[in-house]
Short mmCIF file of C-alpha atoms in Angstrom, two decimals:
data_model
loop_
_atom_site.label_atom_id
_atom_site.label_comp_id
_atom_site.label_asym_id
_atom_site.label_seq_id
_atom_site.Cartn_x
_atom_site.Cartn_y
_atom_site.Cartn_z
CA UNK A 1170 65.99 175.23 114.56
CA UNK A 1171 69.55 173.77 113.90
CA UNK A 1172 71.16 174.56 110.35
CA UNK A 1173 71.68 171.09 108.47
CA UNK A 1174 75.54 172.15 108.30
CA UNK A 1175 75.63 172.01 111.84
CA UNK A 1176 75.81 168.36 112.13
CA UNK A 1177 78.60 166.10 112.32
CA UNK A 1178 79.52 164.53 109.13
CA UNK A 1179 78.60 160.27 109.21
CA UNK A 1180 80.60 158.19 107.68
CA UNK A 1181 79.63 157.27 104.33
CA UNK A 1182 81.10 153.72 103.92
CA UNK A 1183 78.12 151.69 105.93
CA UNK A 1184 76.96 149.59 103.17
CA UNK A 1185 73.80 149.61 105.06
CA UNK A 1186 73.26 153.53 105.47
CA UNK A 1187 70.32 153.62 102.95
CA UNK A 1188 68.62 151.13 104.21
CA UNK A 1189 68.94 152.54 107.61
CA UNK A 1190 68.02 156.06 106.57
CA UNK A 1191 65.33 154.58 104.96
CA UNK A 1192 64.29 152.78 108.32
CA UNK A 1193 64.94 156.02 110.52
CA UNK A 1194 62.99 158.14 107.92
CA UNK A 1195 59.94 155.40 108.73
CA UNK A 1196 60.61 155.61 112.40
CA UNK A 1197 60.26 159.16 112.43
CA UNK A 1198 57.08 159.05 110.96
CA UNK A 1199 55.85 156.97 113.50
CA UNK A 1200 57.36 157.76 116.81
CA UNK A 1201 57.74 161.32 116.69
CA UNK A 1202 54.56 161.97 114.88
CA UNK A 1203 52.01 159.33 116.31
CA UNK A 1204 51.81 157.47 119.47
CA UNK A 1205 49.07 158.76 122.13
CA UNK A 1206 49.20 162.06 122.96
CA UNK A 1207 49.38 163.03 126.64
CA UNK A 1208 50.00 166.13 128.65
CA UNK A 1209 53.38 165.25 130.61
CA UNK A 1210 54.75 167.55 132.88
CA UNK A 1211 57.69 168.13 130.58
CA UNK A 1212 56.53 167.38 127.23
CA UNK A 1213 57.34 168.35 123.94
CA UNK A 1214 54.93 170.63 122.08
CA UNK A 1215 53.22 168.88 118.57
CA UNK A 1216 55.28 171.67 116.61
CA UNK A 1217 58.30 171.55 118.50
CA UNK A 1218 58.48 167.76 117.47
CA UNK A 1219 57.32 168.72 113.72
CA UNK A 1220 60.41 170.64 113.41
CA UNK A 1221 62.80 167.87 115.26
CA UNK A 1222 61.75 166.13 112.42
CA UNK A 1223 62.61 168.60 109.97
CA UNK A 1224 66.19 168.92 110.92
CA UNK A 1225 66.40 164.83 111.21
CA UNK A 1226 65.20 164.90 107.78
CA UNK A 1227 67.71 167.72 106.83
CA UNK A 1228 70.45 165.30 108.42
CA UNK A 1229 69.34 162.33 106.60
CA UNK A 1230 69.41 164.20 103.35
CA UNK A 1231 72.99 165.57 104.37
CA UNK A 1232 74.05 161.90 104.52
CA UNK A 1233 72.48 160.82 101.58
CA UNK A 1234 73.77 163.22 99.38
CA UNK A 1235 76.96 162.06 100.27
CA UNK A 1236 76.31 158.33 99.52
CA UNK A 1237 73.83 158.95 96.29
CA UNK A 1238 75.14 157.75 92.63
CA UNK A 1239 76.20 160.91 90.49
CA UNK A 1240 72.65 162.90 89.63
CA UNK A 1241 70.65 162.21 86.38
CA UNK A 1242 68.19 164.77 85.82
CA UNK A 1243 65.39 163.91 87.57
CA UNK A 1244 62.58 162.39 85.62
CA UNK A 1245 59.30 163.76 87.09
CA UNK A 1246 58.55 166.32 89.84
CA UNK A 1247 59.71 165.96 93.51
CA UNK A 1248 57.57 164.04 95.42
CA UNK A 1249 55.85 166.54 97.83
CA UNK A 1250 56.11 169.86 98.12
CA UNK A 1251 53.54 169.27 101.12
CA UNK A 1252 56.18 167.16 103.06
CA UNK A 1253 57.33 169.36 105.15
CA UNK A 1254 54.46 171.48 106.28
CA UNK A 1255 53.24 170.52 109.75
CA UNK B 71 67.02 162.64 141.03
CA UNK B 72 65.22 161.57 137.88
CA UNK B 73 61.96 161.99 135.83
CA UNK B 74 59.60 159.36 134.65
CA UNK B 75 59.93 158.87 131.13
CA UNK B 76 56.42 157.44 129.48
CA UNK B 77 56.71 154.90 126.62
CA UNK B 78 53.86 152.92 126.54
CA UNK B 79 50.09 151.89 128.31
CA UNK B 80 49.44 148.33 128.56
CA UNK B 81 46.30 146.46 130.05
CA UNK B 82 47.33 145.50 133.43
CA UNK B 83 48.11 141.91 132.86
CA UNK B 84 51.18 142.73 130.76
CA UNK B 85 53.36 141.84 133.22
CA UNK B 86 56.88 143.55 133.73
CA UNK B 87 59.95 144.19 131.27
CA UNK B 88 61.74 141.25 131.55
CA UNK B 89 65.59 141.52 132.30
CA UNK B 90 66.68 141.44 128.81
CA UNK B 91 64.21 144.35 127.96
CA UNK B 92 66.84 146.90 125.72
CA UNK B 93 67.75 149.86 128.04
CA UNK B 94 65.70 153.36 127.23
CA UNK B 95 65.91 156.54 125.85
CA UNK B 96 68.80 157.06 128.83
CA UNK B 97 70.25 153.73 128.68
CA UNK B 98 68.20 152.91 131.98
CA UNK B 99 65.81 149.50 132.70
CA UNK B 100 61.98 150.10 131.59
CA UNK B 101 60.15 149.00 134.40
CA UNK B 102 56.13 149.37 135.40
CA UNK B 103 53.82 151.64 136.88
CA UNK B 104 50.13 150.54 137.70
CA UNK B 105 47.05 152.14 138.40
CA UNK B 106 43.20 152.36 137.11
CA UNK B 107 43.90 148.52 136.06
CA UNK B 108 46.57 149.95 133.51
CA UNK B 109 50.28 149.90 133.43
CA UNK B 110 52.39 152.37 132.56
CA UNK B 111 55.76 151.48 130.79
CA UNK B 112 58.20 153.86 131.67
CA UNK B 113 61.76 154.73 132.40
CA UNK B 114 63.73 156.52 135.07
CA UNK B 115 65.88 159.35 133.16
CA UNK B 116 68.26 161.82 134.90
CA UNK B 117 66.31 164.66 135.89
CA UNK B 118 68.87 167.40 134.71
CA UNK B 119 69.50 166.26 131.41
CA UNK B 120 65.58 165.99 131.04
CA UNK B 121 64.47 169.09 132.28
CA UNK B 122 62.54 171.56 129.70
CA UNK B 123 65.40 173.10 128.28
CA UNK B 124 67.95 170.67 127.96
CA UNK B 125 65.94 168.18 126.41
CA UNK B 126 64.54 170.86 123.81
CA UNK B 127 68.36 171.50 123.06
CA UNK B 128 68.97 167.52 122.71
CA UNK B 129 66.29 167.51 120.86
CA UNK B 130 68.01 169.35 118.00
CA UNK B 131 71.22 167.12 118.72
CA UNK B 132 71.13 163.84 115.84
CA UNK B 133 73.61 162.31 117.96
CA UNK B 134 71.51 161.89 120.73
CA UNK B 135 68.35 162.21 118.98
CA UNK B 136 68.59 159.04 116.44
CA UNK B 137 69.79 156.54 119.54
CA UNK B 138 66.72 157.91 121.38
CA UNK B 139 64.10 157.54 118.96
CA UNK B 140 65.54 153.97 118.34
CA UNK B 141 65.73 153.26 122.25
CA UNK B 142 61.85 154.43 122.94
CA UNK B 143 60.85 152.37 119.50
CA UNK B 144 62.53 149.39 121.05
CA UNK B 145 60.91 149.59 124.71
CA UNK B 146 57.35 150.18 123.09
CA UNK B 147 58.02 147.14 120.57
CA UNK B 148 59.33 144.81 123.61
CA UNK B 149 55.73 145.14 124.74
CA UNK B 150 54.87 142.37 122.23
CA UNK B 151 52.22 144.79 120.76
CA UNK B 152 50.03 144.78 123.83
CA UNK B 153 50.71 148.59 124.45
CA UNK B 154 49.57 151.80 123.43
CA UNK B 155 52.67 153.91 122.14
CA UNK B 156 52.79 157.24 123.76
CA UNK B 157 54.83 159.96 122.02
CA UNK B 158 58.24 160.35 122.03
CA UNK B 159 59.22 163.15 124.30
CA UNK B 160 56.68 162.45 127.16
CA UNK B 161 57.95 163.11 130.62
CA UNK B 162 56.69 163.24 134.72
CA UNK B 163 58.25 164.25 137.17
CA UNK B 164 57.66 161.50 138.69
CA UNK B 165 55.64 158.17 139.16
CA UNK B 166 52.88 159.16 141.51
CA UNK B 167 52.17 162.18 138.67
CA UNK B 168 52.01 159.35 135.98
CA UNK B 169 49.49 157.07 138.14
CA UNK B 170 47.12 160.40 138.13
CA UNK B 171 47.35 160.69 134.57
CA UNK B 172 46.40 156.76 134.27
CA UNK B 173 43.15 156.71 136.72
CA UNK B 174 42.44 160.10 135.47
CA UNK B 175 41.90 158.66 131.39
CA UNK B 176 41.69 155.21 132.46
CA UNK B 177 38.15 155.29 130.50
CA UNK B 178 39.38 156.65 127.71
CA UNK B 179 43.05 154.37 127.68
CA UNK B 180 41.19 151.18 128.02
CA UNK B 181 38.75 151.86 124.92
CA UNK B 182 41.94 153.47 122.89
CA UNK B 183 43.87 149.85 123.87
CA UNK B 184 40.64 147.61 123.00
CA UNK B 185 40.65 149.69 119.39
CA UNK B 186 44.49 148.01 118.82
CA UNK B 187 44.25 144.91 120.36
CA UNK B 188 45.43 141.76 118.37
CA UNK B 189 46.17 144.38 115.96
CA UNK B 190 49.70 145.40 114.31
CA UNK B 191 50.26 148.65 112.04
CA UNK B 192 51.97 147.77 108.36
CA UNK B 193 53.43 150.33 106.47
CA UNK B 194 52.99 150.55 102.68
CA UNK B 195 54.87 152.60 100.44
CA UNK B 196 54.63 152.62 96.91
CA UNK B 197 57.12 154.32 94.47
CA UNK B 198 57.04 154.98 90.64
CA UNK B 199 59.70 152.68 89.79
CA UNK B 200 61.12 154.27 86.83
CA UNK B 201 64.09 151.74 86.01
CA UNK B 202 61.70 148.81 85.36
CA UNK B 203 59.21 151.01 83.88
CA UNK B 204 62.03 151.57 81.15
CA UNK B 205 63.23 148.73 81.15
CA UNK B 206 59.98 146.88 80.43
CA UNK B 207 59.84 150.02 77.52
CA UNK B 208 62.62 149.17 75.91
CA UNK B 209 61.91 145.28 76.10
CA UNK B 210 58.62 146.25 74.30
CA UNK B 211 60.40 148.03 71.72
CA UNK B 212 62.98 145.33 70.57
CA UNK B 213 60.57 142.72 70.35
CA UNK B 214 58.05 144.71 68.14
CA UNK B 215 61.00 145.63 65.85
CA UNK B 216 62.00 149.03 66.94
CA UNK B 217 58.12 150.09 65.43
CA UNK B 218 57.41 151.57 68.35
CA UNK B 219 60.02 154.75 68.73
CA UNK B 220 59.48 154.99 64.65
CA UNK B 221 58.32 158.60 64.89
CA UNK B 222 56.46 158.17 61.32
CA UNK B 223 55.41 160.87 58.80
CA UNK B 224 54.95 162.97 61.32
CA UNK B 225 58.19 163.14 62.57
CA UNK B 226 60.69 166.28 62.02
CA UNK B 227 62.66 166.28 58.92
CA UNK B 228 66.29 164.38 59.14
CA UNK B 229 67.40 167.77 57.95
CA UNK B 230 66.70 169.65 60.70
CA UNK B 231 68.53 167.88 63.88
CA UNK B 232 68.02 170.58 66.17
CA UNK B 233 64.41 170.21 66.38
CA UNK B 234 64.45 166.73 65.97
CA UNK B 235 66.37 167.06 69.10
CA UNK B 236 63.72 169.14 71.10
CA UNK B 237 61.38 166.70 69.78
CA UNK B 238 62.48 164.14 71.26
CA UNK B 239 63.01 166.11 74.66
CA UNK B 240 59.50 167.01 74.51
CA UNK B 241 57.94 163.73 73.87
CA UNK B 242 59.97 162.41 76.82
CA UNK B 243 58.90 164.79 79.27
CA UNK B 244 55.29 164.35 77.93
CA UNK B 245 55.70 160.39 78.36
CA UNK B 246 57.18 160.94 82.06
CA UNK B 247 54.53 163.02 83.11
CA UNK B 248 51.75 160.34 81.99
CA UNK B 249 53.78 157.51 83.92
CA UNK B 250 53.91 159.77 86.86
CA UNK B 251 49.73 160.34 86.56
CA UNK B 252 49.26 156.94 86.19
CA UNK B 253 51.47 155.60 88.64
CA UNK B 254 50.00 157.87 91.08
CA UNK B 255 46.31 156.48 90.36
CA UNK B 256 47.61 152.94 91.05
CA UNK B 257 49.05 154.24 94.06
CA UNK B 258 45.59 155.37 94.65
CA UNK B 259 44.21 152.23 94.25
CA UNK B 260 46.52 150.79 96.06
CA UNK B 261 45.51 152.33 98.99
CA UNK B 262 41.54 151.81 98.54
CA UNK B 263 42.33 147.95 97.96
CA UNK B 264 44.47 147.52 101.21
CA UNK B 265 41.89 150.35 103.02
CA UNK B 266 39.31 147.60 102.24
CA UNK B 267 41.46 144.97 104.08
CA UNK B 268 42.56 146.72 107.41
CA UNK B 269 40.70 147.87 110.15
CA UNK B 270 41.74 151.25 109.74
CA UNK B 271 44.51 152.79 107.05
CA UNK B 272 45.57 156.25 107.17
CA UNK B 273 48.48 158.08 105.36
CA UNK B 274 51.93 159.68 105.91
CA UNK B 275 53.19 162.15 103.92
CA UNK B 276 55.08 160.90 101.19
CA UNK B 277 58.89 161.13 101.90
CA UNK B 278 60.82 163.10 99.49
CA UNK B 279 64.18 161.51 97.96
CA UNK B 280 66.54 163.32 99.54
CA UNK B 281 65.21 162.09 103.10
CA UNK B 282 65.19 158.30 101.64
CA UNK B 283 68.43 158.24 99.15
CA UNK B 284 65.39 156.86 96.73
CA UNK B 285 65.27 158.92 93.95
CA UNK B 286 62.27 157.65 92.48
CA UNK B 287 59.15 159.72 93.98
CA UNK B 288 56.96 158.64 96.28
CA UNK B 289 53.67 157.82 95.80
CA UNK B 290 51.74 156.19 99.20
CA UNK B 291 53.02 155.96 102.08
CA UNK B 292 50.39 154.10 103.90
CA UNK B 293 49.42 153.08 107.26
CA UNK B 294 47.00 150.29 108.07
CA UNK B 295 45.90 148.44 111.10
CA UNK B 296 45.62 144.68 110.79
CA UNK B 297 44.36 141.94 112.99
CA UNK B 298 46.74 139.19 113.43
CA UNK B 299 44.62 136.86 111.72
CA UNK B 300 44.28 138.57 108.70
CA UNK B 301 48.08 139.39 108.42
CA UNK B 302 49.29 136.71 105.91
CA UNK B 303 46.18 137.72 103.49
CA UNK B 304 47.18 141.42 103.95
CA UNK B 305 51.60 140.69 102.89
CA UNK B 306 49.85 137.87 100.17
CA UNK B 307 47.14 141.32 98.98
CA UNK B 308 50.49 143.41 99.20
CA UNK B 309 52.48 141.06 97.18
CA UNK B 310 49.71 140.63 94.81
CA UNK B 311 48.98 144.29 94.29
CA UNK B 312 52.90 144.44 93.54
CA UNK B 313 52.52 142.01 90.61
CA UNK B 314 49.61 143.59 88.98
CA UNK B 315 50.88 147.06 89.42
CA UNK B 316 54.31 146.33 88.38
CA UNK B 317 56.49 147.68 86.37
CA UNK B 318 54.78 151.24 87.05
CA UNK B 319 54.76 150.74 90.82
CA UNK B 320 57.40 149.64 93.69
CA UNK B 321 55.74 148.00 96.30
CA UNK B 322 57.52 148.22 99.63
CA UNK B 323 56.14 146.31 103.33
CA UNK B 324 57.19 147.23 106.37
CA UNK B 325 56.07 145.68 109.64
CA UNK B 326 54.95 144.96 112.04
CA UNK B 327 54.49 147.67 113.81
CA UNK B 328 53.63 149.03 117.41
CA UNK B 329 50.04 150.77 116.43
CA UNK B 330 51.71 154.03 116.17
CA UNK B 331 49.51 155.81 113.51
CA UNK B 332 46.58 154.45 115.82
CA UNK B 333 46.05 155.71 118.92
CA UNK B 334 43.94 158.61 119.05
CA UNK B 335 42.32 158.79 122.35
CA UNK B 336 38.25 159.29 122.35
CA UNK B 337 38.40 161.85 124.93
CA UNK B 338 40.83 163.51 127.02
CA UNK B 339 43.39 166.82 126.83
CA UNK B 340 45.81 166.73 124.18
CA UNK B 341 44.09 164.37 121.49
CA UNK B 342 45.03 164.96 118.18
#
């Protein structure tokens, strides 16, 4: 799978990147991890797509980073250590 | 030459894209297939740049993948919610192969379809929202005269700053771990509550901050199928939950959407 420095830096200006990111992030959920599940000809294996959305997450965190407020410490323990399993 | 690119299954009296149907995953018209007394919604894509390999590579390409996701989200959604989404990444080689595949499940398409009908997924995430939670602290503390962060007799000698300092640390940590165990049983009951008013709820993983640019964690992230007469009670139920859990929890809607989360065929290869 594709390193997260790989990708093309976005501009980090939009006004409306979080909310987008947060959309995308919402998207991905849904349309790369539900919908009906068919045998196509050409289709993309269950854990090829589980690690599609891996790296999309590893780009949307690339971007955020760059538009997130200077760090606090955080306050409580990341949410999920169970995120990214398939 | 070109593939057929598979977004959706509708019951045959859908009816076609219309012309201002937003182009697909390769900028191309959706248009219809039919068979079994179903219709396909699909897409003609350019066979090379579909073909195993290359789309595999795309796949790991943001630049093309983000536009795609977005372009197969849009076809499915033009559908009005009559369809059942199929997964991104689906692809014939062409249409005859993807009027098999409908008379071949058509049993098992039509009950999956009659499971979602009249019904719309909502997403609901909930968040421990740690700003108000202090805020709503700190409120609490002016108007009962500072009492409250008093740390009485028991407190560390003013001689001894160091540990007064640790102190402190420690009792913080200790108070952000309780918010975090009991925002995370609202979030809990969050879920049970909205279960109770959907026709079926399931869950997402929670999305960690750096994926959302939200720093506060993640507690639900929910998915529940409603039927469109019981959507205004379901936002009012969200809205309401949002009031009685606040400040601890962030209530966030999102919908409607294409029945995603729901669409688990009864029978047939390659069921989840």
């Amino acid at each position: 799978m594709s390193a997260p420095d790989r990708y093309p830096p976005l501009p980090e200006t939009d006004p409306g990147l979080r909310q987008r990111n947060v959309a995308l992030v919402d998207l991905l959920d849904r349309v790369l991890a539900g919908g009906v599940v068919i045998a196509g000809e050409i289709t993309l294996s269950v854990a090829d797509v589980d690690l599609v959305r891996i790296s999309l997450r590893a780009l949307i965190a690339s971007v955020s980073s760059l538009t997130a407020e200077p760090a606090t410490e955080p306050t409580a323990e990341p949410a999920g250590e169970r995120e990214w399993e398939p | 030459m070109t593939y057929t690119w598979l977004y959706a299954i509708a019951p045959a009296d859908t009816g076609t894209p219309p012309p201002d149907t937003p182009g697909g995953v390769a900028g191309e018209h959706p248009r219809t297939v039919g068979a079994g007394g179903l219709l396909a919604l699909v897409g003609s894509v350019p066979a090379p740049d579909f073909d195993a390999d290359l789309l595999q590579r795309r796949l790991r390409d943001p630049q093309w993948l983000e536009p795609a996701v977005r372009a197969h989200h849009r076809v499915v959604s033009a559908t009005g919610g009559r369809a059942l989404p199929v997964r991104f990444g689906t692809v014939y080689r062409d249409d005859d192969r993807v009027r098999a595949l409908l008379t071949e499940h058509a049993e098992a398409l039509r009950t999956a379809l009659a499971r979602v009908a009249d019904r719309t997924e909502w997403g609901v995430k909930a968040y421990l929202d740690q700003a108000r939670l202090d805020q709503a602290r700190a409120n609490e503390a002016r108007t009962s005269g500072d009492a409250a962060t008093d740390p009485g007799p028991g407190g560390p000698p003013d001689d001894r700053p160091g540990t007064a300092y640790l102190l402190r640390r420690r009792a913080a940590r200790d108070r952000d771990t309780r918010d975090l165990a009991d925002a995370a049983a609202r979030a809990r009951q969050v879920h049970l509550a909205l279960t109770g008013l959907a026709d079926r709820s399931t869950e997402h993983p929670p999305q960690p901050p750096e994926a959302t640019g939200v720093r506060d964690p993640m507690l639900l992230n929910g998915a529940y199928l409603v039927h469109r007469s019981r959507e205004a009670g379901f936002a009012r139920a969200v809205r309401d939950l949002g009031e009685q859990h606040a400040p601890a929890l962030r209530l966030e809607l999102t919908g409607p959407w294409p029945p995603y989360s729901f669409v688990d065929l009864p029978t047939g290869d390659g069921a989840p």
